[in-house]
Short mmCIF file of C-alpha atoms in Angstrom, two decimals:
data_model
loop_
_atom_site.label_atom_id
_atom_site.label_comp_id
_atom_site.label_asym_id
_atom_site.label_seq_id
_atom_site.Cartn_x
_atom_site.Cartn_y
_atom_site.Cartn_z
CA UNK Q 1 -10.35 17.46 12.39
CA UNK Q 2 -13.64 17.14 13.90
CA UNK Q 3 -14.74 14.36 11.23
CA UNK Q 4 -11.30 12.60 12.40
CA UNK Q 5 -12.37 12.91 16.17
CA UNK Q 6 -15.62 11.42 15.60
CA UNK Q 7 -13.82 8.36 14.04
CA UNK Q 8 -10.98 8.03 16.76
CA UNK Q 9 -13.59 7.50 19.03
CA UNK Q 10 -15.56 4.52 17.00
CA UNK Q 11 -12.59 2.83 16.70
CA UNK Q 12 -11.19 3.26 19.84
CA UNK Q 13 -7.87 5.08 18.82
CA UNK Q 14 -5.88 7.72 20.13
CA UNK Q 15 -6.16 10.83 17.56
CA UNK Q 16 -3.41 10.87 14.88
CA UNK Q 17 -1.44 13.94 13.90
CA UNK Q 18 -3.58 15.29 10.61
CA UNK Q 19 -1.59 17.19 8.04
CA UNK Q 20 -2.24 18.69 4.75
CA UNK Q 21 -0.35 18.57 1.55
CA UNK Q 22 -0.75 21.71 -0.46
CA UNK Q 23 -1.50 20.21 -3.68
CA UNK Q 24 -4.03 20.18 -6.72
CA UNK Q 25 -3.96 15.72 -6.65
CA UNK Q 26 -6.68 14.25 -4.37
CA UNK Q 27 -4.81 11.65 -2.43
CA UNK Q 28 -4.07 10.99 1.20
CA UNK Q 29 -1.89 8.58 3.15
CA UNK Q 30 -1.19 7.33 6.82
CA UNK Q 31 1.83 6.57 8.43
CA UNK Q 32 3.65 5.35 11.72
CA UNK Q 33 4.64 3.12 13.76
CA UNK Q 34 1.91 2.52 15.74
CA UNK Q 35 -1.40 3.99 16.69
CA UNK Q 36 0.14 6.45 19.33
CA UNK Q 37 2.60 7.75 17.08
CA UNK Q 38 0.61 7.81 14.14
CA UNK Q 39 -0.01 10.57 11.16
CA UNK Q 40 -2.58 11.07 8.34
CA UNK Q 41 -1.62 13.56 5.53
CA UNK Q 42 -4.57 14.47 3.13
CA UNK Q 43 -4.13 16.75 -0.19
CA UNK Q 44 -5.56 20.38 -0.24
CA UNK Q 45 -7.50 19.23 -3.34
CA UNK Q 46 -8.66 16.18 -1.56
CA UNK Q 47 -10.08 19.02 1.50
CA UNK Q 48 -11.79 21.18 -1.41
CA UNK Q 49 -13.50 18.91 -3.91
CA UNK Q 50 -15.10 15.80 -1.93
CA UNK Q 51 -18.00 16.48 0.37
CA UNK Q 52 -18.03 16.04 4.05
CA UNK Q 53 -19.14 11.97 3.42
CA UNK Q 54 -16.39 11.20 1.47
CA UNK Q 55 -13.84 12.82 3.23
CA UNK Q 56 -14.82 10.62 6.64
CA UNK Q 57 -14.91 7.23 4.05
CA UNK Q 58 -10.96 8.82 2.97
CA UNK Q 59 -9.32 9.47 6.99
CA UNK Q 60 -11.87 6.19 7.71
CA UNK Q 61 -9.41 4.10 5.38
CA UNK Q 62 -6.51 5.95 6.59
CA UNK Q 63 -7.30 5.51 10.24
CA UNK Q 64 -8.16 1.67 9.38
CA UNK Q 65 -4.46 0.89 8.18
CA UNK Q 66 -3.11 2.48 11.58
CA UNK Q 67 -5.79 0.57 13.46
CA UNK Q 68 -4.71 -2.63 11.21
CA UNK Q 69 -0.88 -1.86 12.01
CA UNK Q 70 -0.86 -1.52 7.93
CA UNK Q 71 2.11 0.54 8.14
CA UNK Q 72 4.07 -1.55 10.75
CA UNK Q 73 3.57 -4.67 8.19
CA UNK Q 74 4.41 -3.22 5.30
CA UNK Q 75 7.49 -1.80 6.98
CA UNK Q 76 8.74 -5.30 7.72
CA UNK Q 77 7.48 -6.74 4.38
CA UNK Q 78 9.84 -4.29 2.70
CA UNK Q 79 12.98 -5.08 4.88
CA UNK Q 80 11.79 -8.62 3.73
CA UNK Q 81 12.35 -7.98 0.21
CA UNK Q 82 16.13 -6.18 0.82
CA UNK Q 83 16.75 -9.22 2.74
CA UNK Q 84 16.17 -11.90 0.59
CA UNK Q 85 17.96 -9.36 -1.95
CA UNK Q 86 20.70 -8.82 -0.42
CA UNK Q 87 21.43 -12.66 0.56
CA UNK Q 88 20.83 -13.85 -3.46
CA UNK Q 89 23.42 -11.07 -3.98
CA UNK Q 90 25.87 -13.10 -1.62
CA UNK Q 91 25.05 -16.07 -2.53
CA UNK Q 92 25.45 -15.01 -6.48
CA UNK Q 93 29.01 -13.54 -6.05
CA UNK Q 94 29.40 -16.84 -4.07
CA UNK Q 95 29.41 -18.81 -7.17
CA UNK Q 96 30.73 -16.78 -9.23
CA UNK Q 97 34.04 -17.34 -6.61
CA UNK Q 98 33.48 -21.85 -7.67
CA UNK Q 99 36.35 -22.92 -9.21
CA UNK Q 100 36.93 -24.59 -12.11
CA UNK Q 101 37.91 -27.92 -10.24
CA UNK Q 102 34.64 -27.82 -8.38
CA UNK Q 103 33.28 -31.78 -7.54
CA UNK Q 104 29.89 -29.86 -6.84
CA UNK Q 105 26.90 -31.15 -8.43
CA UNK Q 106 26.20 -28.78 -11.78
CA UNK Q 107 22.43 -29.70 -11.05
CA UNK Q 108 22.08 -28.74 -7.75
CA UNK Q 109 24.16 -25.21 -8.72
CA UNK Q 110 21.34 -24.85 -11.59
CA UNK Q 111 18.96 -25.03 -8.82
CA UNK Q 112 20.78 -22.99 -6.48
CA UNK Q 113 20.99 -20.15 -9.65
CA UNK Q 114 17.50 -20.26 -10.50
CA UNK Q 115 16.49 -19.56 -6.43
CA UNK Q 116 19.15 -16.92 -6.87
CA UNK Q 117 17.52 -14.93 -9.47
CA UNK Q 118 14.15 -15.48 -8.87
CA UNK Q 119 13.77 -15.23 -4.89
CA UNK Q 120 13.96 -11.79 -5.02
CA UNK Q 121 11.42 -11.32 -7.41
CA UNK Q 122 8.94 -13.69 -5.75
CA UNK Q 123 9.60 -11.83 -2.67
CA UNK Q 124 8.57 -8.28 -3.88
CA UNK Q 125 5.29 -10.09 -5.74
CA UNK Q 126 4.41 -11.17 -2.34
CA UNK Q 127 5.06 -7.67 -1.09
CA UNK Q 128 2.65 -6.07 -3.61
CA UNK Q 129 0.15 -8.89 -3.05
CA UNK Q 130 -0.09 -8.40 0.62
CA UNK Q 131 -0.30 -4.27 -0.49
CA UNK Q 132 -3.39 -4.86 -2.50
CA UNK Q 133 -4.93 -6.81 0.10
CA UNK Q 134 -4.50 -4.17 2.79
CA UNK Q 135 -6.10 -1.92 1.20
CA UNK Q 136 -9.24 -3.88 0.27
CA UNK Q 137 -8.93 -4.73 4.13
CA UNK Q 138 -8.72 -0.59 5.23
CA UNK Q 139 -11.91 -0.24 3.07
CA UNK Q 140 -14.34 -3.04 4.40
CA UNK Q 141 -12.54 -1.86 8.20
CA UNK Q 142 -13.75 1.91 7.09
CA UNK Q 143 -17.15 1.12 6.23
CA UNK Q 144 -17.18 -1.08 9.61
CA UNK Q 145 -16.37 2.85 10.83
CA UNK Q 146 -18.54 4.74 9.48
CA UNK Q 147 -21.75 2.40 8.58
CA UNK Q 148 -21.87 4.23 4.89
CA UNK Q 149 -20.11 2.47 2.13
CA UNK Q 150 -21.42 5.40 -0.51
CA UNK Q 151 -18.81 7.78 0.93
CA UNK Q 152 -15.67 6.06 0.18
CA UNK Q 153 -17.00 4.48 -2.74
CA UNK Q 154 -17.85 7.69 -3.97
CA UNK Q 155 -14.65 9.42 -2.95
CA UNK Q 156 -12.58 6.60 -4.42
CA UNK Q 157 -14.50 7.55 -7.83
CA UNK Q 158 -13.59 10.92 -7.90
CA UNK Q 159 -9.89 10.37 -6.59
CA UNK Q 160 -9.88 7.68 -10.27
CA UNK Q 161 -11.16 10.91 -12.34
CA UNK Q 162 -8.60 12.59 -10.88
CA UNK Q 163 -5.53 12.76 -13.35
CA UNK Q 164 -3.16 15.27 -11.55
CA UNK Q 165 -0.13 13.53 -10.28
CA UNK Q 166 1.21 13.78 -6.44
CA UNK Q 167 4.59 15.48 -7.50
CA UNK Q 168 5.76 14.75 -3.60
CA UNK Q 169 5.03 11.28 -3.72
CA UNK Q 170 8.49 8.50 -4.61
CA UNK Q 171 7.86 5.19 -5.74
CA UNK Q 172 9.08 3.51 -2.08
CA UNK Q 173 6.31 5.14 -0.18
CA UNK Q 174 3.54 4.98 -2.90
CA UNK Q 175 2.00 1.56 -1.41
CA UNK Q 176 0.82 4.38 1.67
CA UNK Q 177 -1.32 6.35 -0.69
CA UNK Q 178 -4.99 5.75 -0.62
CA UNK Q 179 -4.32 5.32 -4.30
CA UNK Q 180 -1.65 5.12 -6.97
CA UNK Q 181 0.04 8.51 -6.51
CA UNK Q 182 1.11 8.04 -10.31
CA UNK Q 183 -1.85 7.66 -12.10
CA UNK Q 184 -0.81 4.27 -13.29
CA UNK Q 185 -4.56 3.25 -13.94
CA UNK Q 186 -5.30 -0.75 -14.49
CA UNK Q 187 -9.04 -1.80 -15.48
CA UNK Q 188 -8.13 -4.88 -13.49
CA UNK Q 189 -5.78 -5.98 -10.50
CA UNK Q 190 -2.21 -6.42 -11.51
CA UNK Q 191 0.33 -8.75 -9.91
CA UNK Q 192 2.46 -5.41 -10.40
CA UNK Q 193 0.67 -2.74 -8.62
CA UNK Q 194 0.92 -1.81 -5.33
CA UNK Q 195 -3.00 -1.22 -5.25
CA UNK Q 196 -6.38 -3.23 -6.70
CA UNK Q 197 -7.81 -1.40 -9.05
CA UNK Q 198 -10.63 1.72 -8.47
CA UNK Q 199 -13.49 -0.29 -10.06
CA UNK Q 200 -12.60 -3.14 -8.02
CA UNK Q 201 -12.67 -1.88 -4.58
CA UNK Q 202 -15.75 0.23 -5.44
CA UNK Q 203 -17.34 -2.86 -6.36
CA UNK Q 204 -16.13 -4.63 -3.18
CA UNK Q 205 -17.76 -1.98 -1.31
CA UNK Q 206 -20.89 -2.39 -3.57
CA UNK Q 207 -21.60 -5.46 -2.08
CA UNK Q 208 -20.80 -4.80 1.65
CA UNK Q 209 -24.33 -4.48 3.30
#
């Protein structure tokens, strides 16, 4: 808690409740609404196996996506998606109601069909793509923190090594997690994932000087 203090103050934030997860998976996550009502969650594991360094680069990149109203954004992002969901639903069962006497223009309800299907799906590939570049965004705002790049990149290393799975974690919060809760690992960035790949963010933070 003292490490989380110490950071609180750099970056000018009120403290955030800190919690721990009892569990063997290093991971941790922030959430809330804001920076006064924020929390950070970090796994037992997580507590036991990195060294003091790279757990201030882990609640640095925490704290940075509260400080970045991270949270807040991908909050709205997400209501986003079940928007533009829910209104190709309406507009689906909306032509499925045409009748068969219809003057409309078949081209125009091609066009309309093709939005229909693929709006949604655009709209949760924009939803991951603004995920993976929060989180290269909470690591160059952590090393802005704590003025060492080697502890995150180094805790981000072990967390990859890591295969135990976060058994608490669901797939609707697993864009939170300072890494893929899953263990789905990607050599390279996927238009998929919720986060850029390990080897990628180390290297990012490679080359911040």
């Amino acid at each position: 808690n003292e490490i989380l203090e110490g950071l609180c103050i750099a970056a000018n934030l009120p403290l955030p409740k800190l919690y721990v997860i009892e569990s063997n998976a290093l991971n941790a996550f922030a959430t809330g609404r804001n920076p006064k009502n924020s929390v950070i969650c970090v796994t037992t594991a997580l507590i036991e196996k990195l060294d003091k360094n790279e757990i201030e680069g882990v609640l640095a990149h925490e704290l940075s996506h509260i400080k970045n109203y991270d949270i807040l954004l991908s909050t709205v992002a997400i209501v986003m998606v079940g928007l533009v969901s829910i209104l190709a639903d309406f507009f689906r069962h909306g032509f499925y109601r045409t009748d068969d006497d219809d003057d409309s223009n078949p081209l125009l309800m091609l066009v309309g069909l093709i939005f229909i299907i693929l709006s949604p799906i655009f709209a949760n590939l924009l939803n991951l793509m603004i995920s993976r570049n929060r989180e290269y965004l909470a690591d160059a705002t952590a090393v802005s923190l704590t003025r060492n790049n080697e502890g995150l990149m180094k805790a981000l290393q072990k967390i990859s090594d890591d295969t135990n799975v976060l058994k608490t974690a669901n797939e609707t919060c697993s864009s939170l997690y300072i890494s893929d809760p899953f263990k789905k690992k990607k050599e390279k960035d996927s238009i998929f994932s919720t986060h850029p790949s390990i080897a990628n963010r180390i290297e990012r933070l490679r080359n911040i000087k």
